[in-house]
C-alpha cells in the first residue's frame, strides 16, 4: 500500500473528481493521525525527559 497510488499522480479528468476528493480526504486523515501520534509522543517524552534529568 503506497502513499501515492499511480492513479493519483495522473492528471484527474472531470469524471475523476469524486475519487480525487475522497483521496484527498483519506490523505488528510492519515496526516492528522500522524500529527496526533507525533504530539502524543512529544507529550509522553517531555515528562520522561524531566524524570531522566
mmCIF file of C-alpha atoms in Angstrom:
data_model
loop_
_atom_site.group_PDB
_atom_site.id
_atom_site.type_symbol
_atom_site.label_atom_id
_atom_site.label_comp_id
_atom_site.label_asym_id
_atom_site.label_seq_id
_atom_site.Cartn_x
_atom_site.Cartn_y
_atom_site.Cartn_z
ATOM 1 C CA UNK A 1 0.000 0.000 0.000
ATOM 2 C CA UNK A 2 1.860 3.057 -1.231
ATOM 3 C CA UNK A 3 1.283 6.587 -0.073
ATOM 4 C CA UNK A 4 0.670 7.756 -3.640
ATOM 5 C CA UNK A 5 -1.144 5.322 -5.933
ATOM 6 C CA UNK A 6 -0.349 5.725 -9.616
ATOM 7 C CA UNK A 7 -3.892 6.912 -10.392
ATOM 8 C CA UNK A 8 -3.444 9.857 -8.012
ATOM 9 C CA UNK A 9 -0.301 11.012 -9.816
ATOM 10 C CA UNK A 10 -2.102 11.275 -13.152
ATOM 11 C CA UNK A 11 -3.875 14.499 -14.020
ATOM 12 C CA UNK A 12 -7.502 13.984 -12.953
ATOM 13 C CA UNK A 13 -10.249 14.387 -15.527
ATOM 14 C CA UNK A 14 -13.583 15.853 -14.511
ATOM 15 C CA UNK A 15 -15.139 12.412 -14.030
ATOM 16 C CA UNK A 16 -12.382 11.591 -11.522
ATOM 17 C CA UNK A 17 -13.228 14.449 -9.139
ATOM 18 C CA UNK A 18 -15.145 12.252 -6.612
ATOM 19 C CA UNK A 19 -12.203 9.861 -6.447
ATOM 20 C CA UNK A 20 -9.768 12.750 -6.077
ATOM 21 C CA UNK A 21 -11.839 14.306 -3.285
ATOM 22 C CA UNK A 22 -12.039 11.011 -1.408
ATOM 23 C CA UNK A 23 -8.286 10.509 -1.936
ATOM 24 C CA UNK A 24 -7.554 13.981 -0.524
ATOM 25 C CA UNK A 25 -9.841 13.270 2.440
ATOM 26 C CA UNK A 26 -8.017 9.998 3.087
ATOM 27 C CA UNK A 27 -4.649 11.760 2.814
ATOM 28 C CA UNK A 28 -5.821 14.427 5.260
ATOM 29 C CA UNK A 29 -6.998 11.750 7.688
ATOM 30 C CA UNK A 30 -3.633 9.973 7.569
ATOM 31 C CA UNK A 31 -1.761 13.266 8.019
ATOM 32 C CA UNK A 32 -3.921 14.263 11.003
ATOM 33 C CA UNK A 33 -3.498 10.829 12.600
ATOM 34 C CA UNK A 34 0.278 11.079 12.094
ATOM 35 C CA UNK A 35 0.217 14.513 13.757
ATOM 36 C CA UNK A 36 -1.808 13.071 16.645
ATOM 37 C CA UNK A 37 0.748 10.284 17.098
ATOM 38 C CA UNK A 38 3.629 12.780 16.964
ATOM 39 C CA UNK A 39 2.015 15.091 19.527
ATOM 40 C CA UNK A 40 1.228 12.149 21.818
ATOM 41 C CA UNK A 41 4.855 11.004 21.564
ATOM 42 C CA UNK A 42 6.001 14.548 22.359
ATOM 43 C CA UNK A 43 3.690 14.818 25.373
ATOM 44 C CA UNK A 44 4.941 11.421 26.544
ATOM 45 C CA UNK A 45 8.643 12.167 26.030
ATOM 46 C CA UNK A 46 8.658 15.523 27.864
ATOM 47 C CA UNK A 47 7.872 14.112 31.359
ATOM 48 C CA UNK A 48 10.221 11.176 30.700
ATOM 49 C CA UNK A 49 12.968 13.680 29.864
ATOM 50 C CA UNK A 50 12.289 15.519 33.127
ATOM 51 C CA UNK A 51 12.493 12.252 35.084
ATOM 52 C CA UNK A 52 15.780 11.239 33.441
ATOM 53 C CA UNK A 53 17.422 14.624 34.051
#
